[in-house]
GROMACS .gro file of C-alpha atoms in nm:
model
  370
    1MET     CA    1  -0.535   0.743  -0.176
    2GLY     CA    2  -0.770   0.805   0.097
    3LEU     CA    3  -0.636   1.183   0.184
    4ARG     CA    4  -0.973   1.320   0.226
    5ARG     CA    5  -1.055   1.051   0.478
    6ALA     CA    6  -0.741   1.114   0.658
    7GLN     CA    7  -0.775   1.189   0.995
    8GLY     CA    8  -0.582   1.543   1.205
    9PRO     CA    9  -0.385   1.795   1.034
   10ASP     CA   10  -0.144   1.633   0.891
   11GLY     CA   11  -0.318   1.254   0.873
   12GLY     CA   12  -0.262   1.286   0.459
   13LEU     CA   13   0.047   1.340   0.497
   14THR     CA   14   0.153   1.093   0.757
   15ALA     CA   15  -0.019   0.783   0.630
   16SER     CA   16   0.087   0.870   0.305
   17THR     CA   17   0.519   0.874   0.411
   18TYR     CA   18   0.458   0.594   0.652
   19SER     CA   19   0.198   0.340   0.362
   20TYR     CA   20   0.500   0.396   0.151
   21LEU     CA   21   0.743   0.330   0.415
   22GLY     CA   22   0.530   0.018   0.488
   23GLY     CA   23   0.550  -0.140   0.081
   24PHE     CA   24   0.311   0.103  -0.091
   25ASP     CA   25   0.467   0.185  -0.428
   26GLY     CA   26   0.347   0.538  -0.343
   27SER     CA   27   0.119   0.782  -0.300
   28SER     CA   28  -0.149   1.017  -0.462
   29ASN     CA   29  -0.063   1.286  -0.238
   30VAL     CA   30   0.152   1.575  -0.403
   31LEU     CA   31   0.271   1.737  -0.072
   32ALA     CA   32   0.468   1.374   0.037
   33GLY     CA   33   0.676   1.340  -0.291
   34GLN     CA   34   0.785   1.761  -0.227
   35LEU     CA   35   0.821   1.731   0.101
   36ARG     CA   36   0.932   1.342   0.226
   37GLY     CA   37   1.020   1.223  -0.120
   38VAL     CA   38   0.710   0.969  -0.183
   39PRO     CA   39   0.703   0.870  -0.542
   40VAL     CA   40   0.396   1.070  -0.666
   41ALA     CA   41   0.112   0.883  -0.859
   42GLY     CA   42  -0.199   0.872  -0.907
   43THR     CA   43  -0.536   0.913  -1.209
   44LEU     CA   44  -0.743   1.173  -1.356
   45ALA     CA   45  -1.099   1.240  -1.095
   46HIS     CA   46  -1.462   1.145  -1.214
   47SER     CA   47  -1.512   1.489  -1.134
   48PHE     CA   48  -1.279   1.621  -1.465
   49VAL     CA   49  -1.480   1.373  -1.646
   50THR     CA   50  -1.842   1.492  -1.580
   51SER     CA   51  -1.747   1.846  -1.641
   52PHE     CA   52  -1.735   1.805  -2.002
   53SER     CA   53  -2.032   1.794  -2.134
   54GLY     CA   54  -1.911   1.727  -2.537
   55THR     CA   55  -2.017   2.034  -2.656
   56GLU     CA   56  -1.671   2.233  -2.579
   57VAL     CA   57  -1.392   2.302  -2.831
   58PRO     CA   58  -1.035   2.252  -2.670
   59PRO     CA   59  -0.816   2.595  -2.754
   60ASP     CA   60  -0.558   2.420  -2.951
   61PRO     CA   61  -0.647   2.036  -3.089
   62MET     CA   62  -0.333   2.038  -3.271
   63LEU     CA   63  -0.072   1.757  -3.155
   64ALA     CA   64   0.271   1.730  -3.306
   65PRO     CA   65   0.387   1.326  -3.362
   66ALA     CA   66   0.586   1.199  -3.050
   67ALA     CA   67   0.903   1.217  -3.283
   68GLY     CA   68   0.887   1.566  -3.324
   69GLN     CA   69   0.871   1.523  -3.707
   70GLY     CA   70   0.571   1.540  -3.939
   71PRO     CA   71   0.256   1.834  -3.901
   72ARG     CA   72   0.090   1.871  -3.620
   73VAL     CA   73  -0.255   1.693  -3.680
   74ASP     CA   74  -0.598   1.781  -3.496
   75LEU     CA   75  -0.665   1.511  -3.264
   76ALA     CA   76  -1.018   1.529  -3.182
   77THR     CA   77  -1.115   1.506  -3.561
   78LEU     CA   78  -0.835   1.209  -3.542
   79VAL     CA   79  -1.035   1.082  -3.221
   80GLU     CA   80  -1.352   1.063  -3.408
   81ALA     CA   81  -1.268   0.876  -3.670
   82TRP     CA   82  -1.161   0.601  -3.457
   83LEU     CA   83  -1.401   0.623  -3.222
   84GLU     CA   84  -1.601   0.434  -3.619
   85ARG     CA   85  -1.392   0.169  -3.585
   86VAL     CA   86  -1.384   0.127  -3.282
   87CYS     CA   87  -1.735   0.082  -3.230
   88ALA     CA   88  -1.814  -0.112  -3.560
   89HIS     CA   89  -1.475  -0.383  -3.341
   90LEU     CA   90  -1.699  -0.337  -3.016
   91GLY     CA   91  -2.042  -0.377  -3.195
   92LEU     CA   92  -2.148  -0.039  -2.997
   93GLY     CA   93  -2.356   0.209  -3.198
   94VAL     CA   94  -2.130   0.531  -3.265
   95GLN     CA   95  -2.415   0.720  -3.054
   96GLU     CA   96  -2.403   0.518  -2.749
   97PRO     CA   97  -2.022   0.652  -2.554
   98HIS     CA   98  -2.071   0.934  -2.393
   99PRO     CA   99  -1.915   1.301  -2.563
  100GLY     CA  100  -1.860   1.426  -2.248
  101GLU     CA  101  -1.676   1.181  -2.165
  102ARG     CA  102  -1.469   1.175  -2.490
  103ALA     CA  103  -1.394   1.544  -2.480
  104ALA     CA  104  -1.268   1.446  -2.142
  105PHE     CA  105  -0.984   1.191  -2.266
  106VAL     CA  106  -0.920   1.390  -2.529
  107ALA     CA  107  -0.903   1.740  -2.293
  108TYR     CA  108  -0.648   1.508  -2.103
  109ALA     CA  109  -0.428   1.390  -2.399
  110LEU     CA  110  -0.362   1.691  -2.539
  111ALA     CA  111  -0.244   1.844  -2.237
  112PHE     CA  112  -0.095   1.460  -2.145
  113PRO     CA  113   0.020   1.271  -2.471
  114ARG     CA  114   0.284   1.090  -2.311
  115ALA     CA  115   0.047   0.975  -2.008
  116PHE     CA  116  -0.176   0.912  -2.116
  117GLN     CA  117  -0.483   0.726  -1.909
  118GLY     CA  118  -0.855   0.684  -1.885
  119LEU     CA  119  -1.148   0.643  -1.599
  120LEU     CA  120  -1.394   0.429  -1.716
  121ASP     CA  121  -1.719   0.392  -1.553
  122THR     CA  122  -1.807   0.693  -1.521
  123TYR     CA  123  -2.066   0.619  -1.710
  124SER     CA  124  -2.102   0.262  -1.836
  125VAL     CA  125  -1.724   0.117  -1.875
  126ARG     CA  126  -1.833  -0.140  -2.185
  127ARG     CA  127  -2.012   0.127  -2.368
  128SER     CA  128  -1.895   0.443  -2.318
  129GLY     CA  129  -1.491   0.433  -2.115
  130LEU     CA  130  -1.396   0.169  -2.259
  131PRO     CA  131  -1.432   0.295  -2.644
  132ASN     CA  132  -1.378   0.629  -2.617
  133PHE     CA  133  -1.063   0.554  -2.402
  134LEU     CA  134  -0.964   0.323  -2.735
  135ALA     CA  135  -1.024   0.595  -3.004
  136VAL     CA  136  -0.807   0.855  -2.788
  137ALA     CA  137  -0.550   0.569  -2.697
  138LEU     CA  138  -0.536   0.473  -3.093
  139ALA     CA  139  -0.545   0.762  -3.194
  140LEU     CA  140  -0.265   0.861  -3.006
  141GLY     CA  141  -0.141   0.573  -3.096
  142GLU     CA  142  -0.074   0.669  -3.476
  143LEU     CA  143   0.099   1.024  -3.405
  144GLY     CA  144   0.369   0.787  -3.180
  145TYR     CA  145   0.264   0.850  -2.803
  146GLN     CA  146   0.141   0.458  -2.567
  147ALA     CA  147  -0.089   0.518  -2.361
  148VAL     CA  148  -0.038   0.474  -1.981
  149GLY     CA  149  -0.314   0.280  -1.809
  150VAL     CA  150  -0.667   0.284  -1.708
  151ARG     CA  151  -0.863   0.312  -1.430
  152LEU     CA  152  -1.189   0.091  -1.256
  153ASP     CA  153  -1.322   0.202  -0.954
  154SER     CA  154  -1.668   0.021  -0.919
  155GLY     CA  155  -1.859  -0.311  -0.983
  156ASP     CA  156  -1.612  -0.644  -0.934
  157LEU     CA  157  -1.248  -0.490  -1.064
  158ARG     CA  158  -1.173  -0.885  -1.089
  159GLN     CA  159  -1.421  -1.000  -1.337
  160GLN     CA  160  -1.420  -0.632  -1.472
  161ALA     CA  161  -1.032  -0.634  -1.528
  162GLN     CA  162  -1.050  -0.915  -1.696
  163GLU     CA  163  -1.293  -0.847  -1.978
  164VAL     CA  164  -1.093  -0.477  -2.022
  165ARG     CA  165  -0.786  -0.697  -2.057
  166GLY     CA  166  -0.968  -0.940  -2.291
  167LEU     CA  167  -1.103  -0.658  -2.508
  168PHE     CA  168  -0.752  -0.534  -2.509
  169ARG     CA  169  -0.601  -0.797  -2.668
  170THR     CA  170  -0.870  -0.836  -2.919
  171THR     CA  171  -0.826  -0.470  -3.047
  172ALA     CA  172  -0.475  -0.470  -3.054
  173ALA     CA  173  -0.515  -0.770  -3.332
  174GLN     CA  174  -0.758  -0.592  -3.473
  175PHE     CA  175  -0.576  -0.314  -3.548
  176GLN     CA  176  -0.217  -0.466  -3.496
  177VAL     CA  177  -0.075  -0.217  -3.179
  178PRO     CA  178   0.042  -0.464  -2.971
  179TRP     CA  179   0.138  -0.178  -2.712
  180LEU     CA  180  -0.221  -0.215  -2.628
  181GLN     CA  181  -0.226  -0.532  -2.514
  182THR     CA  182  -0.048  -0.477  -2.228
  183VAL     CA  183  -0.125  -0.142  -2.132
  184PRO     CA  184  -0.164  -0.113  -1.702
  185ILE     CA  185  -0.512  -0.158  -1.548
  186THR     CA  186  -0.564   0.025  -1.230
  187VAL     CA  187  -0.812  -0.107  -1.005
  188SER     CA  188  -0.978   0.170  -0.641
  189ASN     CA  189  -1.332   0.095  -0.489
  190ASN     CA  190  -1.349   0.068  -0.119
  191ILE     CA  191  -1.020  -0.175  -0.101
  192ASP     CA  192  -0.961  -0.414   0.200
  193GLU     CA  193  -0.695  -0.658   0.316
  194GLU     CA  194  -0.969  -0.927   0.177
  195GLU     CA  195  -1.004  -0.766  -0.180
  196LEU     CA  196  -0.618  -0.685  -0.175
  197ALA     CA  197  -0.558  -1.027  -0.147
  198ARG     CA  198  -0.798  -1.176  -0.412
  199LEU     CA  199  -0.732  -0.896  -0.643
  200ALA     CA  200  -0.362  -1.020  -0.569
  201GLN     CA  201  -0.438  -1.382  -0.705
  202GLU     CA  202  -0.290  -1.564  -0.979
  203GLY     CA  203  -0.461  -1.499  -1.299
  204SER     CA  204  -0.545  -1.163  -1.237
  205GLU     CA  205  -0.503  -0.916  -1.519
  206VAL     CA  206  -0.476  -0.571  -1.198
  207ASN     CA  207  -0.174  -0.462  -1.291
  208VAL     CA  208  -0.201  -0.169  -0.991
  209ILE     CA  209  -0.409  -0.126  -0.686
  210GLY     CA  210  -0.508   0.176  -0.517
  211ILE     CA  211  -0.636   0.208  -0.182
  212GLY     CA  212  -0.744   0.471   0.080
  213THR     CA  213  -1.020   0.466   0.335
  214SER     CA  214  -0.872   0.027   0.456
  215VAL     CA  215  -0.512   0.190   0.504
  216VAL     CA  216  -0.571   0.599   0.609
  217THR     CA  217  -0.879   0.516   0.835
  218CYS     CA  218  -0.825   0.269   1.004
  219PRO     CA  219  -1.149   0.054   1.042
  220ARG     CA  220  -1.016  -0.233   1.176
  221GLN     CA  221  -0.818  -0.037   1.519
  222PRO     CA  222  -0.997   0.272   1.520
  223SER     CA  223  -0.817   0.404   1.796
  224LEU     CA  224  -0.439   0.277   1.904
  225GLY     CA  225  -0.480   0.125   2.237
  226CYS     CA  226  -0.145   0.224   2.423
  227VAL     CA  227  -0.130   0.511   2.698
  228TYR     CA  228   0.178   0.618   2.903
  229LYS     CA  229   0.275   0.462   3.275
  230LEU     CA  230   0.590   0.437   3.497
  231VAL     CA  231   0.797   0.137   3.505
  232SER     CA  232   1.091   0.318   3.673
  233VAL     CA  233   1.112   0.571   3.978
  234GLY     CA  234   1.483   0.642   4.125
  235GLY     CA  235   1.580   0.347   3.954
  236GLN     CA  236   1.301   0.149   4.156
  237PRO     CA  237   1.085  -0.101   3.932
  238ARG     CA  238   0.717  -0.013   3.951
  239MET     CA  239   0.421  -0.208   3.835
  240LYS     CA  240   0.051  -0.139   3.786
  241LEU     CA  241  -0.167  -0.390   3.890
  242THR     CA  242  -0.498  -0.483   3.857
  243GLU     CA  243  -0.831  -0.732   3.828
  244ASP     CA  244  -0.758  -0.664   3.413
  245PRO     CA  245  -0.464  -0.849   3.320
  246GLU     CA  246  -0.386  -0.674   2.964
  247LYS     CA  247  -0.357  -0.402   3.192
  248GLN     CA  248  -0.062  -0.503   3.399
  249THR     CA  249   0.243  -0.352   3.281
  250LEU     CA  250   0.601  -0.458   3.299
  251PRO     CA  251   0.835  -0.338   3.592
  252GLY     CA  252   1.119  -0.179   3.526
  253SER     CA  253   1.356  -0.035   3.233
  254LYS     CA  254   1.423  -0.274   2.957
  255SER     CA  255   1.559  -0.401   2.687
  256ALA     CA  256   1.504  -0.553   2.391
  257PHE     CA  257   1.625  -0.836   2.150
  258ARG     CA  258   1.483  -1.050   1.876
  259LEU     CA  259   1.628  -1.439   1.846
  260LEU     CA  260   1.674  -1.520   1.457
  261GLY     CA  261   1.746  -1.903   1.389
  262PRO     CA  262   1.984  -2.007   1.149
  263ASP     CA  263   1.792  -1.932   0.792
  264GLY     CA  264   1.701  -1.569   0.953
  265THR     CA  265   1.394  -1.646   1.006
  266PRO     CA  266   1.268  -1.492   1.316
  267LEU     CA  267   1.161  -1.753   1.631
  268LEU     CA  268   1.095  -1.487   1.943
  269ASP     CA  269   1.173  -1.148   2.157
  270VAL     CA  270   1.297  -1.155   2.453
  271LEU     CA  271   1.227  -0.878   2.656
  272GLN     CA  272   1.450  -0.845   2.988
  273LEU     CA  273   1.578  -0.597   3.209
  274ALA     CA  274   1.823  -0.366   3.102
  275GLU     CA  275   2.063  -0.463   3.357
  276GLU     CA  276   2.074  -0.772   3.240
  277PRO     CA  277   2.392  -0.931   2.955
  278PRO     CA  278   2.234  -0.957   2.644
  279PRO     CA  279   2.184  -1.276   2.489
  280ARG     CA  280   2.466  -1.443   2.298
  281ALA     CA  281   2.425  -1.640   1.953
  282GLY     CA  282   2.427  -2.009   2.020
  283GLN     CA  283   2.412  -2.006   2.395
  284GLU     CA  284   2.065  -2.213   2.545
  285LEU     CA  285   1.892  -1.947   2.725
  286ARG     CA  286   1.569  -1.986   2.925
  287VAL     CA  287   1.248  -1.745   2.868
  288TRP     CA  288   0.906  -1.749   2.987
  289PRO     CA  289   0.639  -1.718   2.685
  290ARG     CA  290   0.353  -1.379   2.788
  291GLY     CA  291   0.083  -1.631   2.891
  292ALA     CA  292   0.289  -1.998   2.862
  293ARG     CA  293   0.280  -2.152   3.239
  294GLU     CA  294   0.648  -2.305   3.248
  295PRO     CA  295   0.931  -2.122   3.060
  296CYS     CA  296   1.120  -2.313   2.743
  297THR     CA  297   1.412  -2.313   2.646
  298VAL     CA  298   1.585  -2.161   2.293
  299ARG     CA  299   1.941  -2.133   2.106
  300PRO     CA  300   1.934  -1.849   1.882
  301ALA     CA  301   2.198  -1.894   1.606
  302GLN     CA  302   2.138  -1.435   1.537
  303VAL     CA  303   2.069  -1.185   1.845
  304GLU     CA  304   1.933  -0.881   1.713
  305PRO     CA  305   1.907  -0.578   1.963
  306LEU     CA  306   1.557  -0.419   1.897
  307LEU     CA  307   1.645  -0.075   2.130
  308GLN     CA  308   1.837   0.182   1.997
  309LEU     CA  309   1.898   0.546   2.143
  310TRP     CA  310   1.844   0.827   1.905
  311VAL     CA  311   1.758   1.075   2.149
  312GLN     CA  312   1.896   1.199   2.495
  313GLN     CA  313   1.780   1.487   2.669
  314GLY     CA  314   1.599   1.575   2.343
  315GLN     CA  315   1.900   1.589   2.140
  316LEU     CA  316   1.933   1.340   1.845
  317CYS     CA  317   2.253   1.104   1.935
  318LYS     CA  318   2.294   1.052   1.589
  319PRO     CA  319   2.142   1.086   1.199
  320LEU     CA  320   1.824   0.948   1.155
  321PRO     CA  321   1.789   0.691   0.829
  322SER     CA  322   1.625   0.871   0.523
  323LEU     CA  323   1.296   0.757   0.435
  324ALA     CA  324   1.442   0.483   0.178
  325GLU     CA  325   1.644   0.357   0.446
  326SER     CA  326   1.406   0.312   0.660
  327ARG     CA  327   1.157   0.172   0.440
  328ALA     CA  328   1.461  -0.102   0.288
  329PHE     CA  329   1.428  -0.208   0.711
  330ALA     CA  330   1.066  -0.239   0.774
  331GLN     CA  331   1.066  -0.460   0.391
  332LEU     CA  332   1.361  -0.708   0.543
  333CYS     CA  333   1.155  -0.741   0.873
  334LEU     CA  334   0.835  -0.845   0.649
  335SER     CA  335   1.063  -1.039   0.474
  336ARG     CA  336   1.164  -1.261   0.745
  337LEU     CA  337   0.878  -1.363   0.897
  338SER     CA  338   0.728  -1.717   0.855
  339PRO     CA  339   0.468  -1.730   0.629
  340ASP     CA  340   0.245  -1.859   0.932
  341HIS     CA  341   0.232  -1.499   1.083
  342ARG     CA  342   0.197  -1.367   0.753
  343ARG     CA  343  -0.147  -1.501   0.611
  344LEU     CA  344  -0.466  -1.303   0.623
  345GLU     CA  345  -0.687  -1.528   0.788
  346GLN     CA  346  -0.604  -1.670   1.146
  347PRO     CA  347  -0.296  -1.575   1.141
  348ALA     CA  348   0.012  -1.694   1.413
  349PRO     CA  349   0.023  -1.528   1.702
  350TYR     CA  350   0.454  -1.396   1.712
  351GLN     CA  351   0.531  -1.475   2.038
  352VAL     CA  352   0.740  -1.247   2.288
  353ALA     CA  353   0.908  -1.427   2.608
  354LEU     CA  354   1.042  -1.238   2.936
  355SER     CA  355   1.401  -1.324   3.060
  356GLU     CA  356   1.417  -1.514   3.392
  357LYS     CA  357   1.544  -1.265   3.572
  358LEU     CA  358   1.211  -0.978   3.449
  359GLN     CA  359   1.029  -1.292   3.551
  360ALA     CA  360   1.159  -1.353   3.892
  361LEU     CA  361   1.091  -0.970   3.911
  362LEU     CA  362   0.772  -0.981   3.822
  363CYS     CA  363   0.581  -1.257   4.016
  364ARG     CA  364   0.791  -1.049   4.302
  365LEU     CA  365   0.579  -0.743   4.293
  366SER     CA  366   0.272  -0.883   4.215
  367ALA     CA  367   0.364  -1.128   4.514
  368GLY     CA  368   0.382  -0.792   4.766
  369ALA     CA  369   0.010  -0.650   4.628
  370PRO     CA  370  -0.190  -0.537   4.929
   0.00000   0.00000   0.00000
């Protein structure tokens, strides 16, 4: 949902595509839906709600029942009748809910009766947004339609979602409309990883979480620390040596493999020189974990090559996978990681090791430096 903050000429499209690939269920970016097949979803905006004053008269306020049988009904008039009943149930005066907000909801419902939703916090969730939504939703329900959701965009989202769900339940019981109990609740408002974890805790009444700025702008790493370095020239390995160990490069053309345990959980990744034979399942392997002073041995149950040739001399070697296939692969890889690696607070570093031959080349070039 962060298109307005996306960086670069196509930042919104790439963010929408790769967030879906990484596990999001959809995007508000309709262009990503058109060009890449990303599922599109969204809610109405505050600007739409505030553009109504309450004096507007719908061009055609009449709405036919969902089943298509029976006379058309003046939805605006039906909503006003339901508003009195809703306000009495909630203990509110009928003049408290904002008339402009209600007019916006009615206009939206007339345009999308099968996809009606409400943005509740433009003015006041409890005194305006919720009663106005309920009046329109119950009026639509009388005609055989069911509202598809509400959105909260400010305040303590988890607590507000619980309060709204509770009022949905009491209102459903009061007016005998069971479907109202399970209307989905969407939340948004600068949600980061910590807030996401809180909203997803057991017992939360939140059904949909809209994330924008924190996924589009990468606030934890505003720039990618990556530069081009040579590792081989004419078949001869090259290495950058510097006083900063983090900027030293690993020499030579390399291959990469993921070593898996019997249950499919990744043990570590191994970098080795391209000419070395690949590791074999069931065979003991001696490797040097990065940063370690001593080698260790590992016996993988499975071995997966991580480096594949897709482009050679500017031409595709084989068809690229679809976005859906890439998404499924990403989800499979994430599911294999242990909980220690996936936890939000102080995750365990994932281990990468060097083969003995690559470690020996690294030591030899380092020792021969001027």
